[in-house]
XYZ file of C-alpha atoms in Angstrom:
321
model
C 121.957 107.545 128.113
C 123.754 106.987 124.809
C 123.656 109.916 122.431
C 120.436 110.555 120.529
C 122.379 110.485 117.289
C 123.663 106.951 117.854
C 120.189 105.836 118.880
C 118.602 107.063 115.648
C 121.338 105.466 113.563
C 120.732 102.114 115.188
C 116.946 102.268 114.904
C 117.116 103.302 111.258
C 119.413 100.407 110.437
C 117.002 98.009 112.142
C 114.204 99.216 109.869
C 116.397 98.751 106.813
C 117.205 95.248 108.009
C 113.532 94.297 107.853
C 113.681 94.263 104.068
C 113.727 90.953 102.262
C 116.003 90.722 99.221
C 114.021 87.972 97.528
C 112.071 89.411 94.671
C 110.111 86.388 93.544
C 109.153 84.701 96.771
C 107.819 84.821 100.306
C 107.572 81.450 102.096
C 106.226 80.745 98.654
C 109.784 80.369 97.403
C 111.440 79.311 100.673
C 112.258 82.668 102.258
C 109.977 85.509 103.454
C 110.014 89.271 104.045
C 113.093 89.019 106.257
C 116.484 87.340 106.072
C 117.707 85.608 109.196
C 120.519 87.506 110.902
C 119.968 90.864 109.152
C 117.207 92.354 111.310
C 119.041 93.366 114.502
C 121.309 96.434 114.576
C 123.223 98.420 117.209
C 120.919 100.416 119.530
C 117.917 98.537 118.166
C 115.678 99.383 121.118
C 116.491 103.094 121.437
C 114.240 105.796 119.958
C 115.967 109.158 120.219
C 114.501 111.698 122.678
C 115.570 114.480 120.291
C 113.827 115.451 116.996
C 116.329 114.286 114.361
C 116.287 113.237 110.699
C 118.324 110.271 109.523
C 119.071 108.603 106.176
C 120.230 105.006 105.827
C 121.625 103.199 102.776
C 121.872 99.417 102.978
C 123.134 96.728 100.643
C 122.228 93.064 101.158
C 123.545 90.168 99.087
C 122.349 86.577 99.331
C 123.316 83.481 97.367
C 121.023 80.693 98.537
C 119.961 77.167 97.606
C 117.246 74.669 98.372
C 118.469 71.147 97.552
C 117.072 69.460 94.441
C 115.468 66.688 96.490
C 112.868 69.160 97.827
C 109.977 70.702 95.926
C 109.665 74.490 96.303
C 106.520 76.522 95.496
C 107.318 79.282 92.983
C 104.803 81.237 90.899
C 101.946 78.755 91.243
C 104.183 75.847 90.277
C 106.745 73.661 92.009
C 110.484 73.564 91.446
C 112.803 70.661 92.246
C 115.269 72.739 94.218
C 116.038 76.428 93.790
C 119.154 78.583 93.376
C 118.863 82.336 93.924
C 121.289 85.249 93.822
C 120.012 88.608 95.056
C 121.460 92.110 95.403
C 119.212 94.509 97.249
C 119.674 98.268 97.782
C 117.537 100.171 100.298
C 117.150 103.873 101.033
C 115.392 104.610 104.347
C 114.400 107.965 105.833
C 113.462 108.232 109.509
C 112.092 111.148 111.536
C 111.988 111.198 115.335
C 109.244 113.478 116.645
C 109.586 116.269 119.198
C 107.737 114.647 122.094
C 109.692 116.370 124.864
C 111.249 114.763 127.935
C 109.835 111.559 129.343
C 110.131 107.797 129.061
C 108.247 107.585 125.734
C 109.535 108.846 122.372
C 108.165 108.334 118.849
C 109.418 108.093 115.255
C 108.248 107.208 111.717
C 110.085 105.837 108.680
C 109.794 105.074 104.948
C 111.935 102.752 102.799
C 112.361 102.700 99.009
C 114.012 99.424 97.896
C 115.600 98.347 94.613
C 116.316 94.712 93.763
C 118.313 92.623 91.296
C 117.867 88.868 91.414
C 118.578 85.772 89.393
C 116.742 82.456 89.845
C 117.641 79.004 88.535
C 115.119 76.202 88.993
C 113.827 72.888 87.696
C 110.112 73.385 87.083
C 107.515 70.650 86.725
C 105.138 71.548 83.910
C 102.265 69.952 82.038
C 102.354 66.183 81.899
C 104.864 66.036 84.743
C 107.792 67.039 82.537
C 110.659 68.883 84.219
C 112.609 71.694 82.560
C 115.549 73.815 83.652
C 114.663 77.525 83.843
C 116.606 80.696 84.580
C 115.142 84.163 85.087
C 116.488 87.596 86.055
C 114.682 90.727 87.290
C 115.755 94.192 88.422
C 113.445 97.045 89.392
C 111.942 98.917 92.327
C 110.744 96.494 94.993
C 107.656 96.727 97.262
C 107.698 99.880 99.414
C 107.917 99.578 103.174
C 106.934 101.982 105.961
C 106.513 102.228 109.733
C 103.834 104.800 110.637
C 104.662 104.761 114.363
C 107.698 103.523 116.253
C 107.255 103.896 120.029
C 110.330 103.848 122.255
C 110.329 103.375 126.018
C 113.340 104.066 128.280
C 113.361 101.799 131.333
C 116.627 103.428 132.428
C 119.757 104.978 130.912
C 120.992 101.474 130.070
C 117.766 99.625 129.225
C 115.496 100.534 126.285
C 112.640 99.090 124.223
C 111.079 99.999 120.843
C 107.688 98.830 119.549
C 106.670 99.171 115.892
C 104.171 98.052 113.257
C 105.919 97.632 109.912
C 103.908 97.450 106.692
C 104.820 96.207 103.201
C 102.684 97.282 100.215
C 102.705 95.266 96.935
C 103.827 98.170 94.723
C 106.402 96.299 92.606
C 105.710 94.636 89.278
C 104.594 91.014 89.464
C 103.915 88.293 86.884
C 103.023 84.822 88.128
C 104.585 83.270 84.995
C 108.024 84.691 85.878
C 110.460 82.991 88.240
C 112.004 86.325 89.298
C 109.769 89.256 90.237
C 110.418 92.645 91.900
C 107.453 92.070 94.248
C 105.931 89.452 96.543
C 102.419 90.474 95.426
C 100.989 90.580 98.956
C 100.550 92.914 101.889
C 102.699 92.038 104.889
C 102.261 93.305 108.462
C 105.083 92.859 110.987
C 104.535 93.861 114.637
C 107.973 93.998 116.202
C 109.699 94.586 119.538
C 113.368 95.554 119.938
C 115.402 95.717 123.153
C 118.808 97.198 123.999
C 120.795 96.587 127.192
C 124.026 98.520 127.783
C 126.772 97.469 130.209
C 128.906 100.651 130.592
C 131.532 99.120 132.881
C 132.541 96.397 130.427
C 131.776 98.217 127.142
C 129.460 95.357 126.184
C 126.040 95.826 124.566
C 123.188 93.408 123.856
C 120.561 94.098 121.168
C 117.665 91.881 120.158
C 114.737 92.160 117.714
C 111.708 89.857 117.538
C 108.600 90.008 115.360
C 105.854 88.054 113.612
C 105.182 88.358 109.865
C 101.530 88.182 108.749
C 100.910 87.807 104.988
C 97.823 88.337 102.861
C 97.122 85.920 100.007
C 98.977 86.174 96.703
C 95.899 86.401 94.480
C 97.877 85.611 91.317
C 98.912 82.160 92.598
C 96.268 81.556 95.309
C 99.091 81.012 97.812
C 99.066 82.297 101.387
C 102.130 82.166 103.611
C 101.695 81.129 107.225
C 102.895 83.573 109.926
C 106.640 83.561 110.546
C 108.322 84.288 113.884
C 111.764 85.907 113.668
C 114.333 86.772 116.321
C 117.885 88.092 116.037
C 120.282 88.629 118.958
C 123.548 90.580 118.753
C 126.293 91.004 121.343
C 129.118 93.504 120.785
C 132.224 94.800 122.513
C 132.474 98.578 121.999
C 135.920 100.224 121.926
C 136.847 103.844 122.682
C 137.907 104.592 119.079
C 134.355 104.114 117.731
C 134.864 100.535 116.557
C 132.932 97.537 117.825
C 132.929 93.816 117.056
C 130.550 91.022 117.920
C 128.339 88.142 116.824
C 124.796 87.894 115.461
C 122.566 84.848 116.039
C 119.212 84.693 114.277
C 116.316 82.365 113.562
C 113.048 82.296 111.601
C 110.420 79.715 112.572
C 107.222 79.154 110.597
C 104.244 79.066 112.982
C 101.824 77.110 110.795
C 101.309 75.599 107.360
C 101.015 77.585 104.132
C 97.661 77.326 102.346
C 96.482 77.112 98.745
C 96.529 74.395 96.057
C 100.329 74.320 95.698
C 100.953 74.496 99.452
C 98.473 71.675 100.056
C 100.362 69.422 97.626
C 103.548 70.104 99.626
C 101.914 69.456 103.036
C 102.024 73.134 103.990
C 105.739 73.667 103.165
C 106.581 74.535 106.791
C 110.178 75.753 107.226
C 112.721 77.161 109.671
C 116.368 78.252 109.752
C 119.232 79.548 111.909
C 122.133 81.868 111.036
C 125.280 82.884 112.923
C 128.096 85.245 111.999
C 130.327 88.219 112.890
C 129.609 91.951 112.695
C 131.869 95.018 112.868
C 130.665 98.625 113.253
C 132.164 102.108 113.287
C 130.637 105.349 114.620
C 132.048 108.822 114.041
C 130.739 112.222 115.119
C 130.747 114.947 112.454
C 130.256 118.721 112.634
C 126.952 120.362 113.659
C 125.673 117.400 115.698
C 125.800 115.121 112.694
C 127.176 111.586 112.800
C 128.080 108.707 110.504
C 127.584 105.036 111.376
C 128.883 102.108 109.311
C 128.421 98.353 109.707
C 129.345 95.134 107.922
C 128.204 91.601 108.731
C 128.413 88.078 107.360
C 125.634 85.765 108.591
C 125.753 82.343 106.888
C 123.034 79.772 107.440
C 123.977 77.100 109.994
C 120.729 75.099 109.786
C 117.839 75.219 107.330
C 114.666 73.249 106.562
C 112.562 74.217 103.515
C 114.193 77.678 103.376
C 117.043 79.062 101.277
C 120.395 77.937 102.681
C 123.089 80.582 102.149
C 126.799 80.681 102.989
C 127.060 84.119 101.368
C 124.642 86.415 103.204
C 126.339 89.809 103.594
C 124.873 93.133 104.748
C 126.515 96.581 104.749
C 124.908 99.781 106.090
C 125.749 103.489 106.207
C 123.667 105.956 108.251
C 123.895 109.755 108.323
C 122.094 111.515 111.191
C 121.450 115.269 111.157
């Protein structure tokens, strides 16, 4: 089995990847709690059999657009197109519990996110008049936690992790603002991750799939429909600690949004696909500690009623001790 340290690093990065760097919007705003292509990480399905602490720092940047020919629901209004730039910083702490030997192992995690975002839009106001608006926000974002992460080891080369991930609306929110450091709803994401290792070839396959369930945004009377997400990553691992591979991801909306604004837009049902490269580096440190680094670029290759971005970049650093 791969080292417990590498397993924790990968799982922690997966949890960080669940964060959405879009402070003003969920599907209400053409995105959601997750960004396509950023959710899967190395060793995604492995929960360490050893009791270990880990700390992950992640930075995600997105520069996305919805074309001006489409109306987008934002803050109880509609915008003719949308441009958004977001920089998101996340600090995640994970603890794997001492559950002894066996096929099942367990962990818990907590994430504190900080967001900066800028939104440009053309908003339709009273009397049908359209005005250009720009707004910027930076503050602590909604907190995120996973009370229980359950890992199962099918074999030394095949692993699975199950988790329930919860977002709480702790950030500031004002429905009159275009940019907000909160989505103003609770979000529940049951998720399954799987890792398959091929020792002879040095190849590894990781995949993460989940469904996002949103409560209603009471400030705008908008409720996002459930979203299905899946990311798949294949990597070639080299003996010097480096690896390189590709990430393919998709988010598919499973129903129509609801509420007065959503009804005017026929449910605003969207989907997208992203594809791009990833490189990683793992290094063992003293006293059973380790450092894991990763960098990926996952541009949108197809998008309908969701932010289309050629500049989606994610960098992570994980220290395990």
